[in-house]
Amino acid sequence: MTEAIQYSTETPKSGKQLPDPSGFRLLIALPEVEEKTEGGLYIPDERRDAESVASIVGFVLEVGPDAYADKERFPNGPWCKQGDWIVMRAYSGTRLRIHGKEFRTINDDSVEAVIDDPRGVVRA
């Protein structure tokens, strides 16, 4: 006999909301797409969502315990660290949304560059 599993639809009152990346994965926060263009025109929500999904920049929130541990694959050490802004391929990783904000888990070798300032970096 199997028991029914109960899931609460209430928002947890305590506890960590963001997942800890496992293995060789990184937890990435995506920048929010502006509501208006530089010229002052409003960007529709649908278009902003499409741009967010295709983002090529992200902020490294957490690094998994096995990320960059393979000395043969990463002889010069980690490609990035917690707190870095990175460039990655559009649509990389596993998408998740927590309280309306989009995050990704990506593999450690998906990082293509580290940048100081992500403003103005867009997909070509």
Coordinates of C-alpha atoms in Angstrom, one line a residue:
M1 CA 0.0 0.0 0.0
T2 CA 1.4 3.4 -1.0
E3 CA 0.9 6.5 1.1
A4 CA 0.0 9.8 -0.5
I5 CA 2.7 12.4 -0.3
Q6 CA 1.5 15.7 0.9
Y7 CA 2.9 18.9 -0.6
S8 CA 2.2 22.3 1.0
T9 CA 1.3 25.2 -1.2
E10 CA 2.3 27.7 1.5
T11 CA 5.5 29.6 1.3
P12 CA 8.0 28.3 3.8
K13 CA 8.4 30.5 6.8
S14 CA 12.0 29.6 7.2
G15 CA 14.7 27.7 5.5
K16 CA 16.9 28.3 2.5
Q17 CA 15.1 28.9 -0.8
L18 CA 18.1 28.6 -3.2
P19 CA 19.4 25.2 -3.9
D20 CA 23.0 24.2 -3.3
P21 CA 24.6 23.1 -6.5
S22 CA 25.8 19.5 -6.4
G23 CA 28.9 18.0 -8.0
F24 CA 30.6 20.1 -10.6
R25 CA 27.7 22.6 -11.1
L26 CA 27.5 26.3 -10.4
L27 CA 24.4 28.2 -9.3
I28 CA 23.9 31.3 -11.5
A29 CA 21.6 34.3 -11.0
L30 CA 20.5 36.0 -14.2
P31 CA 20.3 39.8 -14.4
E32 CA 16.9 41.3 -14.7
V33 CA 16.0 42.8 -18.1
E34 CA 15.1 46.4 -17.9
E35 CA 11.4 47.4 -18.2
K36 CA 12.2 50.3 -20.6
T37 CA 14.7 50.9 -23.5
E38 CA 17.3 53.7 -23.2
G39 CA 14.8 55.8 -25.3
G40 CA 12.1 55.3 -22.7
L41 CA 9.9 52.8 -24.5
Y42 CA 8.4 50.0 -22.4
I43 CA 9.4 46.5 -23.3
P44 CA 6.6 44.0 -23.2
D45 CA 6.8 41.3 -20.5
E46 CA 6.8 38.5 -23.1
R47 CA 9.9 40.1 -24.8
R48 CA 11.6 40.6 -21.4
D49 CA 11.0 37.0 -20.5
A50 CA 12.5 35.8 -23.9
E51 CA 15.6 38.0 -23.3
S52 CA 16.0 36.6 -19.8
V53 CA 15.9 33.0 -21.0
A54 CA 18.5 33.7 -23.6
S55 CA 20.8 35.6 -21.3
I56 CA 24.5 35.1 -21.9
V57 CA 25.7 36.7 -18.6
G58 CA 25.1 35.5 -15.1
F59 CA 26.3 36.0 -11.5
V60 CA 28.0 33.1 -9.7
L61 CA 26.1 32.6 -6.5
E62 CA 27.5 29.2 -5.4
V63 CA 30.1 26.7 -6.7
G64 CA 29.5 23.0 -6.2
P65 CA 31.9 21.0 -4.1
D66 CA 33.5 19.2 -7.1
A67 CA 33.7 22.1 -9.5
Y68 CA 37.1 22.6 -11.1
A69 CA 38.5 19.7 -9.0
D70 CA 39.8 17.8 -12.1
K71 CA 43.4 19.0 -12.4
E72 CA 43.7 17.5 -15.9
R73 CA 40.7 19.4 -17.3
F74 CA 41.5 22.6 -15.3
P75 CA 45.3 22.7 -15.0
N76 CA 45.3 26.4 -14.4
G77 CA 42.7 26.2 -11.7
P78 CA 39.1 27.4 -11.5
W79 CA 37.7 29.4 -14.4
C80 CA 35.6 31.5 -12.0
K81 CA 34.6 31.9 -8.4
Q82 CA 31.6 32.8 -6.2
G83 CA 30.8 36.5 -6.8
D84 CA 32.1 36.6 -10.4
W85 CA 30.0 37.8 -13.4
I86 CA 30.4 35.3 -16.2
V87 CA 29.6 34.9 -19.9
M88 CA 28.0 31.5 -20.8
R89 CA 26.2 30.2 -23.8
A90 CA 22.6 31.3 -24.3
Y91 CA 20.1 28.7 -23.0
S92 CA 22.8 27.0 -20.9
G93 CA 22.0 24.8 -17.9
T94 CA 18.9 23.9 -16.0
R95 CA 16.4 26.8 -15.6
L96 CA 14.6 27.3 -12.3
R97 CA 12.4 30.1 -11.1
I98 CA 12.1 31.0 -7.4
H99 CA 9.7 33.7 -6.3
G100 CA 9.6 35.1 -9.9
K101 CA 13.4 35.3 -10.3
E102 CA 15.3 33.1 -12.7
F103 CA 18.3 31.0 -11.8
R104 CA 20.4 28.4 -13.6
T105 CA 22.6 25.5 -12.7
I106 CA 25.4 25.1 -15.2
N107 CA 28.4 22.8 -15.5
D108 CA 31.7 24.2 -14.5
D109 CA 33.1 23.9 -18.1
S110 CA 30.1 26.1 -19.4
V111 CA 31.8 29.3 -18.3
E112 CA 33.3 31.0 -21.3
A113 CA 34.6 34.2 -19.7
V114 CA 34.7 36.3 -16.6
I115 CA 33.7 40.0 -16.9
D116 CA 33.9 42.9 -14.5
D117 CA 30.8 44.7 -15.6
P118 CA 27.9 42.9 -17.3
R119 CA 26.0 46.1 -18.2
G120 CA 25.8 46.5 -22.0
V121 CA 26.8 42.9 -22.7
V122 CA 24.1 41.4 -25.0
R123 CA 23.7 38.5 -27.4
A124 CA 24.8 39.3 -30.9

